[in-house]
Short mmCIF file of C-alpha atoms and ligand atoms in Angstrom, two decimals:
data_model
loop_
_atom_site.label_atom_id
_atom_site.label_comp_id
_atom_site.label_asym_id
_atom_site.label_seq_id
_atom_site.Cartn_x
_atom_site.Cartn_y
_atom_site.Cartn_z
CA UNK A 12 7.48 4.47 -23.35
CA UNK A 13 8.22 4.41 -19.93
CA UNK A 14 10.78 1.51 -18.56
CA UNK A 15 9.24 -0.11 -15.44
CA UNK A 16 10.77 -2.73 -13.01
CA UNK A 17 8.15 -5.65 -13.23
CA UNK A 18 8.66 -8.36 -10.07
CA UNK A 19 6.19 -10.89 -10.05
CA UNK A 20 6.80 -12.11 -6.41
CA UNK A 21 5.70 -15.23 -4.05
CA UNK A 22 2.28 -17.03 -3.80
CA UNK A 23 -0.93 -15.03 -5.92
CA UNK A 24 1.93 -12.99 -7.85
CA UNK A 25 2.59 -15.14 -10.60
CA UNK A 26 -1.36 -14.79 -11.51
CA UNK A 27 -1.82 -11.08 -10.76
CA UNK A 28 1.01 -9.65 -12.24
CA UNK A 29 -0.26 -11.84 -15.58
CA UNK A 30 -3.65 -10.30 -15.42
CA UNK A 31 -2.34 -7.00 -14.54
CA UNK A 32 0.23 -6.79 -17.58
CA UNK A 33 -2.75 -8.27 -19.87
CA UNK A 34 -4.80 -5.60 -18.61
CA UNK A 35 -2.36 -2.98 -19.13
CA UNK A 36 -1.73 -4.39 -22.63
CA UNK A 37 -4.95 -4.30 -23.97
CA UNK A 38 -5.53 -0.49 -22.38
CA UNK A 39 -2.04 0.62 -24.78
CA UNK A 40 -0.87 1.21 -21.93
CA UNK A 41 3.30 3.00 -22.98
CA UNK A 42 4.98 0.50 -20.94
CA UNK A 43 8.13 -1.54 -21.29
CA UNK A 44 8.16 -4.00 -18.57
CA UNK A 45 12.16 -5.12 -16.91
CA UNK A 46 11.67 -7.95 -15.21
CA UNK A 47 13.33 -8.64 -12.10
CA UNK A 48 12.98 -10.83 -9.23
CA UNK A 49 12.76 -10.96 -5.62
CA UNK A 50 11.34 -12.21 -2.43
CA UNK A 51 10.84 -16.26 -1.41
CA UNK A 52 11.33 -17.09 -5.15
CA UNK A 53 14.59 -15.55 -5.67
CA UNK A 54 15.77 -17.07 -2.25
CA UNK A 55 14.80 -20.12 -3.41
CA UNK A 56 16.24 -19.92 -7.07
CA UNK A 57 19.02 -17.62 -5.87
CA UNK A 58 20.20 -18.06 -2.48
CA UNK A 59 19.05 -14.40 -2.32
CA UNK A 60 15.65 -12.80 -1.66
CA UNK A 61 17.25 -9.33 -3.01
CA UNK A 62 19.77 -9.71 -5.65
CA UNK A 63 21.71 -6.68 -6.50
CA UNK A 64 20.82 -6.53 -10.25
CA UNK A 65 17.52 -6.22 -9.30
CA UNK A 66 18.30 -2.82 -6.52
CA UNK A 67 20.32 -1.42 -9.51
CA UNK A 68 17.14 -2.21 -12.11
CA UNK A 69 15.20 -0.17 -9.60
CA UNK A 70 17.77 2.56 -8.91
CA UNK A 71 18.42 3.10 -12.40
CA UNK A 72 14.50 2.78 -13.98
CA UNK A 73 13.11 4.60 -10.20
CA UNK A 74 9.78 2.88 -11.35
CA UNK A 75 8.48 -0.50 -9.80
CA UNK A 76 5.64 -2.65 -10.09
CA UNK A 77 5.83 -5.23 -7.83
CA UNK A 78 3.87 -8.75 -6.33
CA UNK A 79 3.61 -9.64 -2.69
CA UNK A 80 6.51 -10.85 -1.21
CA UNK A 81 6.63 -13.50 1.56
CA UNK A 82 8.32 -13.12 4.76
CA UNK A 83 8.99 -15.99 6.79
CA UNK A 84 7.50 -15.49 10.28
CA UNK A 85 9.64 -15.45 13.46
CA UNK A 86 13.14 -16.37 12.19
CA UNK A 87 14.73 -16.05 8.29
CA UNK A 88 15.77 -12.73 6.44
CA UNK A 89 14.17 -9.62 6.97
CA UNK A 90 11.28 -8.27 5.12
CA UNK A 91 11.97 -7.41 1.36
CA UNK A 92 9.54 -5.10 1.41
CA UNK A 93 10.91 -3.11 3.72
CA UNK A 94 13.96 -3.24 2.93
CA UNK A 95 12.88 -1.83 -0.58
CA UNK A 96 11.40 1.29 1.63
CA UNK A 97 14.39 1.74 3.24
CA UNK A 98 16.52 0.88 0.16
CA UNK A 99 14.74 3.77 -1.93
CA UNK A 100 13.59 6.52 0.58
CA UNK A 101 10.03 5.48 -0.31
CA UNK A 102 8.98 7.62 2.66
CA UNK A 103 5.04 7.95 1.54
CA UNK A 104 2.64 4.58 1.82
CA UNK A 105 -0.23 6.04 0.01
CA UNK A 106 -3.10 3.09 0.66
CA UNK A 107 -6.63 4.52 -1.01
CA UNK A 108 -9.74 2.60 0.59
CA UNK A 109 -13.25 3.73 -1.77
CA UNK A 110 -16.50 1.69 -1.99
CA UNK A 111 -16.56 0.66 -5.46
CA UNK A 112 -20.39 -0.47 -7.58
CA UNK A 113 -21.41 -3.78 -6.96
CA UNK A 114 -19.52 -4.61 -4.33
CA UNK A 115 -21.61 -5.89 -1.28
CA UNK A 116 -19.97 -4.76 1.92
CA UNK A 117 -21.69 -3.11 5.03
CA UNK A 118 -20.79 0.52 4.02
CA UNK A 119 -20.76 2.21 0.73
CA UNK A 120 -19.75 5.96 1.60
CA UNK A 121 -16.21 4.70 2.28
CA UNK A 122 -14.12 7.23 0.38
CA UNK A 123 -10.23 7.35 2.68
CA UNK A 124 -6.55 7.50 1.68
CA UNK A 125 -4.29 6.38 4.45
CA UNK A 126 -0.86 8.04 4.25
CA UNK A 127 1.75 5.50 6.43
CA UNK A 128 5.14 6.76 7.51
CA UNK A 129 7.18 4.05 5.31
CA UNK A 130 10.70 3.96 6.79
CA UNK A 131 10.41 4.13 10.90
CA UNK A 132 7.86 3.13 13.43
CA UNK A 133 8.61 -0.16 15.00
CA UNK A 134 8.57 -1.25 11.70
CA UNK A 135 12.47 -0.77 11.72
CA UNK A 136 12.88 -4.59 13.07
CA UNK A 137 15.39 -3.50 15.89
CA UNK A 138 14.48 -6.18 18.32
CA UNK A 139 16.89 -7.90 20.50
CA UNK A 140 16.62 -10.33 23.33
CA UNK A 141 17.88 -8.67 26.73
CA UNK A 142 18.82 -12.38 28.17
CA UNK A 143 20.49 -15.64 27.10
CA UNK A 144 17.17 -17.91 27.55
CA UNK A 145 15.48 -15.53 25.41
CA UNK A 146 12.45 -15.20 27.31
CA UNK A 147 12.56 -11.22 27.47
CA UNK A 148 12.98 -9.44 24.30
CA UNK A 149 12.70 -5.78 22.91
CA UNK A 150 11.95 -3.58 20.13
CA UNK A 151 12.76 -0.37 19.14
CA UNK A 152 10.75 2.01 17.56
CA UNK A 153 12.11 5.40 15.77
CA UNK A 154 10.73 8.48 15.44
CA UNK A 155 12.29 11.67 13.36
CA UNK A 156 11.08 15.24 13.06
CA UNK A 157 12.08 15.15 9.44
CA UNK A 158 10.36 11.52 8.59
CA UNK A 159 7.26 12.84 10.14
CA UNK A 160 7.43 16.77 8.46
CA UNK A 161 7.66 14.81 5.40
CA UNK A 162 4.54 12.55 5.58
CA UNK A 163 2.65 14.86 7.41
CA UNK A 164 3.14 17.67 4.55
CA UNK A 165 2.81 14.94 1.65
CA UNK A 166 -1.14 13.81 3.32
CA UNK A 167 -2.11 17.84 3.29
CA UNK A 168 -0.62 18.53 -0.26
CA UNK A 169 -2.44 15.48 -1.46
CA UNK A 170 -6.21 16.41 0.66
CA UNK A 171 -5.34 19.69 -1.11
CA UNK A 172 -4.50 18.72 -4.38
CA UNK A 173 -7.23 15.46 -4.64
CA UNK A 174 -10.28 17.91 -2.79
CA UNK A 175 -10.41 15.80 0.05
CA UNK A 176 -11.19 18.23 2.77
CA UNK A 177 -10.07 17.20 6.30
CA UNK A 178 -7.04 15.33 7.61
CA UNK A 179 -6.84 13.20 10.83
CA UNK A 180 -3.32 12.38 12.39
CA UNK A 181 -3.45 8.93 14.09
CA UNK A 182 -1.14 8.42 17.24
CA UNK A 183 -0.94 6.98 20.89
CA UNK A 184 0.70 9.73 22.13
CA UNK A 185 -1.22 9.39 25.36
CA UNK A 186 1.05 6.33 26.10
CA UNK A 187 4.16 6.33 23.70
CA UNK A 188 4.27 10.17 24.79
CA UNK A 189 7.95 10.91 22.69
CA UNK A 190 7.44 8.92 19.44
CA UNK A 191 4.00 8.90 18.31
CA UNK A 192 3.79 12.32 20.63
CA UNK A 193 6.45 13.86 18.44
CA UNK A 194 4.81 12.99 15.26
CA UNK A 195 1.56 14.49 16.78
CA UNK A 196 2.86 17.63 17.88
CA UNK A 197 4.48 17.76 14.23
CA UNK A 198 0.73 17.06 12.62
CA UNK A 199 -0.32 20.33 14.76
CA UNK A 200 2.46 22.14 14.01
CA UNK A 201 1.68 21.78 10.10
CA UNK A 202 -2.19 21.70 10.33
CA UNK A 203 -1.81 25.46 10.48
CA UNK A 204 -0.19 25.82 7.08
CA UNK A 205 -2.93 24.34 5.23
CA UNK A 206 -5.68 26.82 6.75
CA UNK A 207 -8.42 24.73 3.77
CA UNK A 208 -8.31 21.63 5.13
CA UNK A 209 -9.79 20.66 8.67
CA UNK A 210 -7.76 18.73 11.20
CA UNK A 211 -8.12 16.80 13.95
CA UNK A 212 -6.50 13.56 15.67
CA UNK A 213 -7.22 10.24 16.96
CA UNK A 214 -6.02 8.00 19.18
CA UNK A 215 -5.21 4.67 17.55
CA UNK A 216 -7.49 2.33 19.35
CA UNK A 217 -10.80 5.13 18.95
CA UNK A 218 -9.67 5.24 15.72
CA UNK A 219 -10.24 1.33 14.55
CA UNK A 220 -13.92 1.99 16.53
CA UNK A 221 -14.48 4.49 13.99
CA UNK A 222 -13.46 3.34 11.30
CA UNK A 223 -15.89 0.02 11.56
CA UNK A 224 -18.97 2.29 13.21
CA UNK A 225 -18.41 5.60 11.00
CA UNK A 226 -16.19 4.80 8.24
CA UNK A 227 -17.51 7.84 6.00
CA UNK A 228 -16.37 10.57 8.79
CA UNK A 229 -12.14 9.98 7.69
CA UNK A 230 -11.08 11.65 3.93
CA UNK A 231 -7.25 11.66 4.17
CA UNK A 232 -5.47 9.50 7.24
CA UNK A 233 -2.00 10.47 8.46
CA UNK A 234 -0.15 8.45 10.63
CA UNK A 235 3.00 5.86 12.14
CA UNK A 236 4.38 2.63 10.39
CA UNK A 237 2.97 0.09 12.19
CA UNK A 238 -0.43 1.84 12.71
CA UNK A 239 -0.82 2.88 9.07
CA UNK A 240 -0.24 -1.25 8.25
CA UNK A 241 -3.06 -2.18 10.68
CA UNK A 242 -5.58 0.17 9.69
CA UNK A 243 -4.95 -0.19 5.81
CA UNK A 244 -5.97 -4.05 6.20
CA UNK A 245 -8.99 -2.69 8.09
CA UNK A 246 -9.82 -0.10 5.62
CA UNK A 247 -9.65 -2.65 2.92
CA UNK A 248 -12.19 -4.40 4.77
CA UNK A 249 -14.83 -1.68 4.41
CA UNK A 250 -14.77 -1.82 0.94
CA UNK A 251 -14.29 -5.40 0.29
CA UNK A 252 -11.72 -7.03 1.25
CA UNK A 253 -7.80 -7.19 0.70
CA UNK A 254 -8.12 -7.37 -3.45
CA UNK A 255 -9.56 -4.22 -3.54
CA UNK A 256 -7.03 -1.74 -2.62
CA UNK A 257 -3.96 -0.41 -4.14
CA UNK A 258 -1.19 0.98 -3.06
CA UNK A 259 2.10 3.24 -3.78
CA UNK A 260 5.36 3.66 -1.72
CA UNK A 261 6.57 7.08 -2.90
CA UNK A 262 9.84 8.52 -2.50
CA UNK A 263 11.40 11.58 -4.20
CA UNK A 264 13.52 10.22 -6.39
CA UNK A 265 12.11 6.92 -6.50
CA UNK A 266 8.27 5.08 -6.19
CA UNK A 267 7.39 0.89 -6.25
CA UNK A 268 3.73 0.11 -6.43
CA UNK A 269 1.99 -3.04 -4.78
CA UNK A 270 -1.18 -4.00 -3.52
CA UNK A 271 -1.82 -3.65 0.36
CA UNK A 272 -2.32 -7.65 0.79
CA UNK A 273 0.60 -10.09 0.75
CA UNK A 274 1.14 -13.28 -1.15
CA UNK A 275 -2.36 -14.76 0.10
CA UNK A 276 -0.51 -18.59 0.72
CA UNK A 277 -4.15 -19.90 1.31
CA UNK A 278 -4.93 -19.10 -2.44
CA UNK A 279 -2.20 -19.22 -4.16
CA UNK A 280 -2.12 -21.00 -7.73
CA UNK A 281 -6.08 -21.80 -8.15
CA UNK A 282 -6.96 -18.64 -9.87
CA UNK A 283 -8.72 -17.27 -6.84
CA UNK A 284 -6.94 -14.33 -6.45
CA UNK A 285 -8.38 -11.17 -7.33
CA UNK A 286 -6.02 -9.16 -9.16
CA UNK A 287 -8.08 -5.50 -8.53
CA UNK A 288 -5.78 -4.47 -5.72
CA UNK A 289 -2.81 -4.97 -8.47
CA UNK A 290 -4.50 -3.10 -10.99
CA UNK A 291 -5.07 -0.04 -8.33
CA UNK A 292 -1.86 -0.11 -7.68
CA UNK A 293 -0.77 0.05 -11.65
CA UNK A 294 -3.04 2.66 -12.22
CA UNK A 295 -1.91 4.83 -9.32
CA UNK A 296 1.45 4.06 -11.42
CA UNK A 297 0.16 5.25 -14.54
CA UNK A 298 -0.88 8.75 -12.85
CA UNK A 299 2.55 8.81 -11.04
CA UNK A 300 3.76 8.30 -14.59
CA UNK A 301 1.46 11.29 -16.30
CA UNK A 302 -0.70 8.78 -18.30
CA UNK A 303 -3.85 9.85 -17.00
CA UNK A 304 -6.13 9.33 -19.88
CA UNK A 305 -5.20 5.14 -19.55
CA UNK A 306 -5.31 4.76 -15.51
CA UNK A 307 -9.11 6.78 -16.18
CA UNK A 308 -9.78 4.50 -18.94
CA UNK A 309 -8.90 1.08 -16.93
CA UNK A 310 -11.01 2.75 -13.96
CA UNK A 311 -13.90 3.47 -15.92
CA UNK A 312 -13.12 -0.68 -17.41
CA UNK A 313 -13.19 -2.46 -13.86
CA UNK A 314 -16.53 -0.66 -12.89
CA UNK A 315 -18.29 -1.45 -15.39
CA UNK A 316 -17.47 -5.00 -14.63
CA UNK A 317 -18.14 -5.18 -11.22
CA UNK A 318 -21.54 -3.35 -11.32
CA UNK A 319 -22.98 -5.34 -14.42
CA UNK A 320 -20.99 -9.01 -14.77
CA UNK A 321 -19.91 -9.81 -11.30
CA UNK A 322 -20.17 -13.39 -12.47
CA UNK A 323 -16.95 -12.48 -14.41
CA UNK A 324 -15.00 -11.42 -11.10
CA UNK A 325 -13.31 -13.26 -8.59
CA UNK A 326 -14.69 -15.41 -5.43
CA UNK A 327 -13.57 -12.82 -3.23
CA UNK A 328 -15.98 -10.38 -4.19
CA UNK A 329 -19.05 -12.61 -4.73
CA UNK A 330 -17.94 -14.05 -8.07
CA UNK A 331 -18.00 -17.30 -10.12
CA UNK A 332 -14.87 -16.61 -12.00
CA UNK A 333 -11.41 -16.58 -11.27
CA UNK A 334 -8.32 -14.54 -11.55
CA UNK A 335 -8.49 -14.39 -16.05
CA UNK A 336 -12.11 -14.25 -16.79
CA UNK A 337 -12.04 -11.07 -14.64
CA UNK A 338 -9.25 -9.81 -16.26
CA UNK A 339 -10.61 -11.08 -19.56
CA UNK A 340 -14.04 -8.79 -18.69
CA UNK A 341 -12.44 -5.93 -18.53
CA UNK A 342 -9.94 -6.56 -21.39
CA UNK A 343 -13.33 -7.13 -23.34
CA UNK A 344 -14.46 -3.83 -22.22
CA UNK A 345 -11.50 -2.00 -22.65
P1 NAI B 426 -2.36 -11.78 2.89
O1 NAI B 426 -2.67 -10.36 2.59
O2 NAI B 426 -1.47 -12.49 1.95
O3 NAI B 426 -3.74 -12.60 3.00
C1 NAI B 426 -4.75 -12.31 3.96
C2 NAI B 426 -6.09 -12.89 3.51
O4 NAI B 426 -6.58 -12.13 2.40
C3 NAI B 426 -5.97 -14.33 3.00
O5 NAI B 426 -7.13 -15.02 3.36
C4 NAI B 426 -5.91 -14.18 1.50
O6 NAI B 426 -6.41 -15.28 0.78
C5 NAI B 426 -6.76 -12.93 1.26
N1 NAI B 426 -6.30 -12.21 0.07
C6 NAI B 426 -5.16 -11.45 -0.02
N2 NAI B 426 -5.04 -10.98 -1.25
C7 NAI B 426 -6.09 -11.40 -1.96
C8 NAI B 426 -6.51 -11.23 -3.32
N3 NAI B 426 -5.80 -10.51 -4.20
N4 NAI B 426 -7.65 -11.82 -3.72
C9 NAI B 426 -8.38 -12.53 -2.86
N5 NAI B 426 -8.05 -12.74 -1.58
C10 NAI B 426 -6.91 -12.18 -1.13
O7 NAI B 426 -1.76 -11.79 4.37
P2 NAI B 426 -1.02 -12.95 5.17
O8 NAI B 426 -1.65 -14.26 4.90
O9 NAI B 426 -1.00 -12.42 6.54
O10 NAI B 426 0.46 -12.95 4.63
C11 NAI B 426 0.98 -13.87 3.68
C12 NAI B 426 2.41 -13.50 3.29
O11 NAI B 426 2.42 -12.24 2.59
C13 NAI B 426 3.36 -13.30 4.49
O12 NAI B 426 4.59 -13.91 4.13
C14 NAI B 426 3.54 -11.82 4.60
O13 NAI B 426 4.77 -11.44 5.11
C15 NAI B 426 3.41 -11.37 3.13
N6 NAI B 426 2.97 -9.99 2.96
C16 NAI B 426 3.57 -9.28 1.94
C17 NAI B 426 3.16 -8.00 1.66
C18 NAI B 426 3.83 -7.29 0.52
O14 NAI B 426 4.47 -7.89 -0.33
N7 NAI B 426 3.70 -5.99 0.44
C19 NAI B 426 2.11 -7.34 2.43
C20 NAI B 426 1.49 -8.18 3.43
C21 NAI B 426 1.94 -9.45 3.68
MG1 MG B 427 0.36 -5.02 5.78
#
């Protein structure tokens, strides 16, 4: 049995995380789920969107499964999310993007794992405004040579290990010249060292071009905070849309899985919300956790449903179900 920190999170979470665990369930999947909250929900409940107990439930069990989490826009407390990155160390945002059966979407050769630096970037938050009318405000965005070695090394080893065989660093190094040009000259610096697997870069704004005109041309994707967040949400767009793609923040002590989208307000409550992107993320869990054999199994469950009872699935994805007859489908197969 392994113990895993369960939060269910804000908005589409309640529903997703249900499916998820049923799904899990029904696969045997050796889990013992610790429940824990977070996010708007806690605030609300708690007067605090991070309560202690539920840092120490993730220090102490170093496994996560989490829901989306809402942040408030503009003002209010900083992202939980990324405080949870911080928190943790959870240095690799591993965000898969693969054309699955039955899913109509312009491309179907997609087949890319976007590695995102997890704990710098502008994604830090250190803004401040530089006068007293606050009509001139700044950000800062960080850069380290060991944040970057780190990432950088963790995309190759996994090209390596998962036969993917070329790597593309992502930057704007021609105009933020020391931080995204530092973690360029790093990328170079390691290419080298990994002699089987091609390199190359791209410049952040080519890159988004060719990623909608030649989607198939990218196998593993290296690159800053704030780019790697963009270009997931576009990548999930190749292959379907936001419930389609999974995703792991991976540290080395330490590693909380979510799905790339966020709490999906819009939907939220009317069983619209298509809990694949969840179940990615679970089963990327499962592998991080050694069960193999189940994550394969669950795989092997959720094509079969999407290539021969679509009906089952989700609106999303050109469905006439909802959130548990999906789930339900592949239960049934499973
Ligand atoms: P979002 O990802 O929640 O939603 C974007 C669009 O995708 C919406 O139209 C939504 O209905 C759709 N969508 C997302 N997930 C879906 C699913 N499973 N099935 C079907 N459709 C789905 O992004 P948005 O609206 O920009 O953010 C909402 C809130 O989520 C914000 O408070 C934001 O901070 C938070 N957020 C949290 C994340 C996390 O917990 N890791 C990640 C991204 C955003
Ligand atoms: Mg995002």
């Amino acid at each position: 049995m392994h113990n895993v920190v369960f939060i269910t999170g804000d908005g589409i979470g309640p529903e997703i995380t249900q499916a998820v665990q049923q799904i899990l369930k029904a696969a045997g999947a050796p889990i013992n789920w610790i429940p824990a909250k977070a996010g708007m929900g806690a605030y609300r409940e708690l007067g605090n969107p991070l309560p202690d107990e539920t840092v120490e439930l993730i220090d102490k069990h170093k496994v996560a499964l989490k829901g989306p989490l809402e942040t408030p826009v503009g003002g209010g407390f900083r992202s939980i999310n990324v405080t949870l990155r911080q928190r943790f160390n959870l240095y690799s945002n591993i965000r898969p993007a693969k054309s699955l059966p039955g899913i109509n979407s312009p491309f179907t050769h997609v087949d890319m794992v976007i590695f995102r630096e997890n704990t710098q970037g502008l994604y830090i938050g250190q803004e401040r405004w530089v006068d007293k009318e606050e009509h001139h405000a700044e950000s800062i965005a960080v850069v380290t040579r060991e944040a970057s070695e780190r990432i950088i090394h963790a995309a190759f080893q996994y090209a390596q290990k998962h036969g993917y065989k070329k790597v593309a660093a992502v930057h704007k190094a021609n105009i933020l010249k020391l931080t995204t040009g530092l973690f360029l000259n790093i990328a170079r610096e390691i290419a080298p060292q990994y002699p089987d697997v091609e390199f190359r870069d791209v410049i952040v704004d080519n890159m988004a071009m060719q990623m909608v005109m030649r989607p198939e041309q990218f196998d593993v994707v290296v690159t800053t905070n704030l780019f790697g967040d963009i270009l997931s949400d576009l990548a999930s767009g190749l292959v379907g849309g936001l419930g389609l793609t999974g995703s792991a923040n991976i540290g080395d002590k330490h590693a909380m899985f979510e799905a790339v989208h966020g709490s999906a307000p819009d939907i939220a409550g009317q069983k619209k919300a298509n809990p694949s992107a969840l179940l990615f993320s679970s089963l990327m869990m499962l592998d991080y956790l050694g069960e193999h054999e189940t994550s394969k199994k669950i795989h092997a469950a959720v094509l079969d449903v999407l290539k021969y009872n679509l009906d089952a699935c989700t609106p999303d994805i050109g469905g006439k179900g909802d959130t548990f007859t999906y789930a339900d489908a592949i239960c049934l197969k499973l």
